[in-house]
Amino acid sequence: MATRLSDEEYEEIKEQIVSLFSEYDIKCVPISSFEIATKLGIAIWPYSALGKERRRAARRISEDGFSVETEKHEWVIFYNDSKCYGRINNTIMHEIAHFWLGHIEETVKEEAEAKFFAKYALAPPPLIHNMSGEINAETIHDTFDISYEAALNAYKYYLKWKRKKCNDNVIDYAIYEKRMLKCFDIEVGGGQVECS
């Protein structure tokens, strides 16, 4: 069963994502975890670049990917490059979350935080809401270049977000959401836009 974080913890993670986007000038969709890792100075290694024994060892650790901090205090993300791009992008963003949130243990809570971080960072509801055209799982999949399963989850999460944010037929953005939209050069016009 998935660990549920408190509402305050989810909000803090969202604010951390916006801080990351703002500080490292992330401003275009689809959001690339490769770009973010590079800007953070995190080395990225595909499993295919490892020797046969090290590749086997990496797969025993995780079929998707993992990160380590070296003795020189440098972070390295290893990822399974035989997976589809959407899965790889999510895996790398998940590992970036561990780095950005300062995780030092492998707790269930830290995994839940990293999982939510990746989900929200790759397809944030405020950016979904400001897509041109129809909003559904297929268009989210195409626009954000995430797996179809992730797009279905993002669409469900977006609908939940929209119900919560829609007051008197306008979206009432939180301050951090306005900051996010500003990163992507999206005008909010007083902080509220129509719900439709």
PDB file of C-alpha atoms in Angstrom:
ATOM      1  CA  MET A   1       0.000   0.000   0.000  1.00  0.00           C
ATOM      2  CA  ALA A   2       1.295   3.465  -0.939  1.00  0.00           C
ATOM      3  CA  THR A   3       2.352   5.801   1.834  1.00  0.00           C
ATOM      4  CA  ARG A   4       0.146   8.873   2.095  1.00  0.00           C
ATOM      5  CA  LEU A   5       1.926  12.088   2.980  1.00  0.00           C
ATOM      6  CA  SER A   6       0.202  14.918   4.802  1.00  0.00           C
ATOM      7  CA  ASP A   7      -1.327  17.758   2.770  1.00  0.00           C
ATOM      8  CA  GLU A   8       1.376  20.054   4.173  1.00  0.00           C
ATOM      9  CA  GLU A   9       4.111  17.668   2.975  1.00  0.00           C
ATOM     10  CA  TYR A  10       2.627  17.532  -0.529  1.00  0.00           C
ATOM     11  CA  GLU A  11       2.471  21.333  -0.620  1.00  0.00           C
ATOM     12  CA  GLU A  12       6.096  21.604   0.539  1.00  0.00           C
ATOM     13  CA  ILE A  13       7.215  19.243  -2.243  1.00  0.00           C
ATOM     14  CA  LYS A  14       5.330  21.312  -4.834  1.00  0.00           C
ATOM     15  CA  GLU A  15       7.042  24.456  -3.545  1.00  0.00           C
ATOM     16  CA  GLN A  16      10.412  22.679  -3.744  1.00  0.00           C
ATOM     17  CA  ILE A  17       9.730  21.769  -7.381  1.00  0.00           C
ATOM     18  CA  VAL A  18       8.891  25.362  -8.239  1.00  0.00           C
ATOM     19  CA  SER A  19      12.079  26.509  -6.486  1.00  0.00           C
ATOM     20  CA  LEU A  20      14.052  24.009  -8.571  1.00  0.00           C
ATOM     21  CA  PHE A  21      12.421  25.187 -11.815  1.00  0.00           C
ATOM     22  CA  SER A  22      12.988  28.829 -10.920  1.00  0.00           C
ATOM     23  CA  GLU A  23      16.575  28.477  -9.720  1.00  0.00           C
ATOM     24  CA  TYR A  24      17.687  26.370 -12.688  1.00  0.00           C
ATOM     25  CA  ASP A  25      15.698  28.171 -15.394  1.00  0.00           C
ATOM     26  CA  ILE A  26      13.436  25.273 -16.350  1.00  0.00           C
ATOM     27  CA  LYS A  27      10.923  26.824 -18.715  1.00  0.00           C
ATOM     28  CA  CYS A  28       9.791  24.496 -21.470  1.00  0.00           C
ATOM     29  CA  VAL A  29       7.565  21.486 -21.874  1.00  0.00           C
ATOM     30  CA  PRO A  30       8.196  18.593 -22.051  1.00  0.00           C
ATOM     31  CA  ILE A  31      10.204  18.811 -18.854  1.00  0.00           C
ATOM     32  CA  SER A  32      13.484  16.940 -19.198  1.00  0.00           C
ATOM     33  CA  SER A  33      15.018  15.282 -16.166  1.00  0.00           C
ATOM     34  CA  PHE A  34      18.236  14.998 -18.203  1.00  0.00           C
ATOM     35  CA  GLU A  35      18.369  18.805 -18.484  1.00  0.00           C
ATOM     36  CA  ILE A  36      17.692  19.240 -14.778  1.00  0.00           C
ATOM     37  CA  ALA A  37      20.279  16.646 -13.717  1.00  0.00           C
ATOM     38  CA  THR A  38      22.876  18.291 -15.945  1.00  0.00           C
ATOM     39  CA  LYS A  39      22.128  21.733 -14.505  1.00  0.00           C
ATOM     40  CA  LEU A  40      22.396  20.292 -10.987  1.00  0.00           C
ATOM     41  CA  GLY A  41      25.785  18.768 -11.813  1.00  0.00           C
ATOM     42  CA  ILE A  42      24.548  15.194 -11.367  1.00  0.00           C
ATOM     43  CA  ALA A  43      26.264  12.625 -13.592  1.00  0.00           C
ATOM     44  CA  ILE A  44      23.933  10.291 -15.474  1.00  0.00           C
ATOM     45  CA  TRP A  45      25.017   6.797 -16.539  1.00  0.00           C
ATOM     46  CA  PRO A  46      22.956   4.363 -18.610  1.00  0.00           C
ATOM     47  CA  TYR A  47      23.160   0.719 -17.620  1.00  0.00           C
ATOM     48  CA  SER A  48      24.422  -0.075 -21.132  1.00  0.00           C
ATOM     49  CA  ALA A  49      27.610   1.909 -20.399  1.00  0.00           C
ATOM     50  CA  LEU A  50      28.459  -0.462 -17.543  1.00  0.00           C
ATOM     51  CA  GLY A  51      30.377  -3.675 -17.918  1.00  0.00           C
ATOM     52  CA  LYS A  52      28.447  -6.944 -17.900  1.00  0.00           C
ATOM     53  CA  GLU A  53      28.920  -7.664 -14.169  1.00  0.00           C
ATOM     54  CA  ARG A  54      28.216  -4.088 -13.079  1.00  0.00           C
ATOM     55  CA  ARG A  55      25.116  -4.038 -15.300  1.00  0.00           C
ATOM     56  CA  ARG A  56      23.841  -7.190 -13.584  1.00  0.00           C
ATOM     57  CA  ALA A  57      24.565  -5.645 -10.185  1.00  0.00           C
ATOM     58  CA  ALA A  58      22.720  -2.456 -11.192  1.00  0.00           C
ATOM     59  CA  ARG A  59      19.662  -4.469 -12.246  1.00  0.00           C
ATOM     60  CA  ARG A  60      19.718  -6.288  -8.908  1.00  0.00           C
ATOM     61  CA  ILE A  61      19.545  -2.895  -7.180  1.00  0.00           C
ATOM     62  CA  SER A  62      16.739  -1.661  -9.446  1.00  0.00           C
ATOM     63  CA  GLU A  63      15.244  -2.562 -12.798  1.00  0.00           C
ATOM     64  CA  ASP A  64      14.660   1.164 -13.428  1.00  0.00           C
ATOM     65  CA  GLY A  65      17.517   3.094 -11.854  1.00  0.00           C
ATOM     66  CA  PHE A  66      19.078   4.429  -8.682  1.00  0.00           C
ATOM     67  CA  SER A  67      21.419   7.121  -7.422  1.00  0.00           C
ATOM     68  CA  VAL A  68      24.525   7.111  -5.271  1.00  0.00           C
ATOM     69  CA  GLU A  69      26.697   9.708  -3.636  1.00  0.00           C
ATOM     70  CA  THR A  70      30.379   9.049  -4.283  1.00  0.00           C
ATOM     71  CA  GLU A  71      33.194   9.364  -1.767  1.00  0.00           C
ATOM     72  CA  LYS A  72      33.909  12.766  -3.348  1.00  0.00           C
ATOM     73  CA  HIS A  73      30.307  13.820  -2.486  1.00  0.00           C
ATOM     74  CA  GLU A  74      29.237  13.805  -6.125  1.00  0.00           C
ATOM     75  CA  TRP A  75      25.864  12.374  -7.129  1.00  0.00           C
ATOM     76  CA  VAL A  76      25.502   9.838  -9.914  1.00  0.00           C
ATOM     77  CA  ILE A  77      22.255   8.502 -11.349  1.00  0.00           C
ATOM     78  CA  PHE A  78      22.304   5.116 -13.063  1.00  0.00           C
ATOM     79  CA  TYR A  79      19.316   4.269 -15.246  1.00  0.00           C
ATOM     80  CA  ASN A  80      18.100   1.362 -17.327  1.00  0.00           C
ATOM     81  CA  ASP A  81      18.238   2.690 -20.877  1.00  0.00           C
ATOM     82  CA  SER A  82      16.362  -0.327 -22.237  1.00  0.00           C
ATOM     83  CA  LYS A  83      13.130   1.208 -20.868  1.00  0.00           C
ATOM     84  CA  CYS A  84      10.976   3.690 -22.812  1.00  0.00           C
ATOM     85  CA  TYR A  85      11.851   7.391 -22.624  1.00  0.00           C
ATOM     86  CA  GLY A  86       8.870   8.278 -20.414  1.00  0.00           C
ATOM     87  CA  ARG A  87       9.894   5.675 -17.842  1.00  0.00           C
ATOM     88  CA  ILE A  88      13.541   6.794 -17.965  1.00  0.00           C
ATOM     89  CA  ASN A  89      12.577  10.456 -17.563  1.00  0.00           C
ATOM     90  CA  ASN A  90      10.423   9.547 -14.552  1.00  0.00           C
ATOM     91  CA  THR A  91      13.185   7.412 -13.003  1.00  0.00           C
ATOM     92  CA  ILE A  92      15.758  10.173 -13.321  1.00  0.00           C
ATOM     93  CA  MET A  93      13.314  12.756 -11.908  1.00  0.00           C
ATOM     94  CA  HIS A  94      12.631  10.392  -8.997  1.00  0.00           C
ATOM     95  CA  GLU A  95      16.362  10.232  -8.262  1.00  0.00           C
ATOM     96  CA  ILE A  96      16.679  14.021  -8.626  1.00  0.00           C
ATOM     97  CA  ALA A  97      13.978  14.266  -5.959  1.00  0.00           C
ATOM     98  CA  HIS A  98      16.134  12.306  -3.509  1.00  0.00           C
ATOM     99  CA  PHE A  99      18.995  14.727  -4.187  1.00  0.00           C
ATOM    100  CA  TRP A 100      16.925  17.937  -4.135  1.00  0.00           C
ATOM    101  CA  LEU A 101      14.948  16.993  -1.025  1.00  0.00           C
ATOM    102  CA  GLY A 102      18.116  16.024   0.843  1.00  0.00           C
ATOM    103  CA  HIS A 103      17.198  12.399   1.386  1.00  0.00           C
ATOM    104  CA  ILE A 104      19.861  10.416   3.205  1.00  0.00           C
ATOM    105  CA  GLU A 105      17.993   7.264   4.193  1.00  0.00           C
ATOM    106  CA  GLU A 106      15.970   4.818   2.152  1.00  0.00           C
ATOM    107  CA  THR A 107      12.727   5.110   4.085  1.00  0.00           C
ATOM    108  CA  VAL A 108       9.205   4.423   2.862  1.00  0.00           C
ATOM    109  CA  LYS A 109       8.401   8.106   3.422  1.00  0.00           C
ATOM    110  CA  GLU A 110      11.370   9.291   1.328  1.00  0.00           C
ATOM    111  CA  GLU A 111      10.291   6.959  -1.488  1.00  0.00           C
ATOM    112  CA  ALA A 112       6.741   8.362  -1.319  1.00  0.00           C
ATOM    113  CA  GLU A 113       8.133  11.908  -1.461  1.00  0.00           C
ATOM    114  CA  ALA A 114      10.344  11.115  -4.455  1.00  0.00           C
ATOM    115  CA  LYS A 115       7.512   9.353  -6.263  1.00  0.00           C
ATOM    116  CA  PHE A 116       5.190  12.332  -5.815  1.00  0.00           C
ATOM    117  CA  PHE A 117       7.973  14.775  -6.747  1.00  0.00           C
ATOM    118  CA  ALA A 118       8.551  13.022 -10.082  1.00  0.00           C
ATOM    119  CA  LYS A 119       4.823  12.773 -10.838  1.00  0.00           C
ATOM    120  CA  TYR A 120       4.182  16.444 -10.105  1.00  0.00           C
ATOM    121  CA  ALA A 121       7.386  17.798 -11.692  1.00  0.00           C
ATOM    122  CA  LEU A 122       6.890  16.067 -15.043  1.00  0.00           C
ATOM    123  CA  ALA A 123       3.217  17.052 -15.531  1.00  0.00           C
ATOM    124  CA  PRO A 124       2.187  19.791 -13.091  1.00  0.00           C
ATOM    125  CA  PRO A 125      -1.579  20.513 -13.047  1.00  0.00           C
ATOM    126  CA  PRO A 126      -1.110  24.291 -13.584  1.00  0.00           C
ATOM    127  CA  LEU A 127       0.807  23.566 -16.812  1.00  0.00           C
ATOM    128  CA  ILE A 128      -1.725  20.941 -17.874  1.00  0.00           C
ATOM    129  CA  HIS A 129      -4.510  23.485 -17.316  1.00  0.00           C
ATOM    130  CA  ASN A 130      -2.769  25.966 -19.599  1.00  0.00           C
ATOM    131  CA  MET A 131      -2.262  23.524 -22.486  1.00  0.00           C
ATOM    132  CA  SER A 132      -3.812  24.583 -25.747  1.00  0.00           C
ATOM    133  CA  GLY A 133      -6.623  22.412 -27.032  1.00  0.00           C
ATOM    134  CA  GLU A 134      -8.444  19.557 -25.382  1.00  0.00           C
ATOM    135  CA  ILE A 135      -7.098  18.171 -22.109  1.00  0.00           C
ATOM    136  CA  ASN A 136      -7.177  14.395 -21.738  1.00  0.00           C
ATOM    137  CA  ALA A 137      -4.717  11.575 -21.058  1.00  0.00           C
ATOM    138  CA  GLU A 138      -3.715  11.363 -24.728  1.00  0.00           C
ATOM    139  CA  THR A 139      -2.897  15.080 -25.068  1.00  0.00           C
ATOM    140  CA  ILE A 140      -1.048  15.051 -21.729  1.00  0.00           C
ATOM    141  CA  HIS A 141       0.941  12.039 -22.967  1.00  0.00           C
ATOM    142  CA  ASP A 142       1.836  13.859 -26.184  1.00  0.00           C
ATOM    143  CA  THR A 143       2.546  17.282 -24.646  1.00  0.00           C
ATOM    144  CA  PHE A 144       4.563  16.182 -21.612  1.00  0.00           C
ATOM    145  CA  ASP A 145       6.208  13.149 -23.273  1.00  0.00           C
ATOM    146  CA  ILE A 146       5.403  10.850 -20.354  1.00  0.00           C
ATOM    147  CA  SER A 147       4.282   7.239 -20.473  1.00  0.00           C
ATOM    148  CA  TYR A 148       0.608   6.637 -21.163  1.00  0.00           C
ATOM    149  CA  GLU A 149       0.134   5.183 -17.669  1.00  0.00           C
ATOM    150  CA  ALA A 150       1.722   8.309 -16.156  1.00  0.00           C
ATOM    151  CA  ALA A 151      -0.493  10.461 -18.392  1.00  0.00           C
ATOM    152  CA  LEU A 152      -3.618   8.685 -17.123  1.00  0.00           C
ATOM    153  CA  ASN A 153      -2.509   9.311 -13.544  1.00  0.00           C
ATOM    154  CA  ALA A 154      -1.620  12.935 -14.353  1.00  0.00           C
ATOM    155  CA  TYR A 155      -5.061  13.457 -15.909  1.00  0.00           C
ATOM    156  CA  LYS A 156      -6.836  12.045 -12.841  1.00  0.00           C
ATOM    157  CA  TYR A 157      -4.677  14.180 -10.574  1.00  0.00           C
ATOM    158  CA  TYR A 158      -5.354  17.239 -12.762  1.00  0.00           C
ATOM    159  CA  LEU A 159      -9.137  16.721 -12.506  1.00  0.00           C
ATOM    160  CA  LYS A 160      -8.863  16.451  -8.719  1.00  0.00           C
ATOM    161  CA  TRP A 161      -6.685  19.599  -8.628  1.00  0.00           C
ATOM    162  CA  LYS A 162      -9.139  21.460 -10.865  1.00  0.00           C
ATOM    163  CA  ARG A 163     -12.121  20.580  -8.648  1.00  0.00           C
ATOM    164  CA  LYS A 164     -10.217  21.847  -5.621  1.00  0.00           C
ATOM    165  CA  LYS A 165      -8.941  25.045  -7.296  1.00  0.00           C
ATOM    166  CA  CYS A 166     -12.068  26.063  -9.195  1.00  0.00           C
ATOM    167  CA  ASN A 167     -14.083  28.708  -7.356  1.00  0.00           C
ATOM    168  CA  ASP A 168     -16.836  30.679  -9.111  1.00  0.00           C
ATOM    169  CA  ASN A 169     -15.642  29.310 -12.470  1.00  0.00           C
ATOM    170  CA  VAL A 170     -12.040  30.576 -12.072  1.00  0.00           C
ATOM    171  CA  ILE A 171      -8.863  28.795 -11.002  1.00  0.00           C
ATOM    172  CA  ASP A 172      -7.486  30.221  -7.787  1.00  0.00           C
ATOM    173  CA  TYR A 173      -3.751  29.551  -8.086  1.00  0.00           C
ATOM    174  CA  ALA A 174      -1.510  29.229  -5.037  1.00  0.00           C
ATOM    175  CA  ILE A 175       1.464  31.595  -4.901  1.00  0.00           C
ATOM    176  CA  TYR A 176       3.923  28.840  -5.860  1.00  0.00           C
ATOM    177  CA  GLU A 177       1.693  27.890  -8.825  1.00  0.00           C
ATOM    178  CA  LYS A 178       1.821  31.477 -10.083  1.00  0.00           C
ATOM    179  CA  ARG A 179       5.620  31.333  -9.757  1.00  0.00           C
ATOM    180  CA  MET A 180       5.642  28.113 -11.775  1.00  0.00           C
ATOM    181  CA  LEU A 181       3.535  29.623 -14.545  1.00  0.00           C
ATOM    182  CA  LYS A 182       5.870  32.620 -14.620  1.00  0.00           C
ATOM    183  CA  CYS A 183       8.836  30.234 -15.155  1.00  0.00           C
ATOM    184  CA  PHE A 184       7.073  28.969 -18.279  1.00  0.00           C
ATOM    185  CA  ASP A 185       6.099  32.485 -19.441  1.00  0.00           C
ATOM    186  CA  ILE A 186       2.391  31.898 -18.866  1.00  0.00           C
ATOM    187  CA  GLU A 187       0.395  34.992 -17.915  1.00  0.00           C
ATOM    188  CA  VAL A 188      -1.967  34.444 -15.042  1.00  0.00           C
ATOM    189  CA  GLY A 189      -3.780  37.796 -15.169  1.00  0.00           C
ATOM    190  CA  GLY A 190      -4.403  38.551 -11.516  1.00  0.00           C
ATOM    191  CA  GLY A 191      -3.909  34.918 -10.555  1.00  0.00           C
ATOM    192  CA  GLN A 192      -7.199  33.577 -11.830  1.00  0.00           C
ATOM    193  CA  VAL A 193      -8.243  32.036 -15.114  1.00  0.00           C
ATOM    194  CA  GLU A 194     -11.446  30.345 -16.198  1.00  0.00           C
ATOM    195  CA  CYS A 195     -11.943  26.773 -15.066  1.00  0.00           C
ATOM    196  CA  SER A 196     -13.024  25.475 -18.478  1.00  0.00           C
TER     197      SER A 196
END
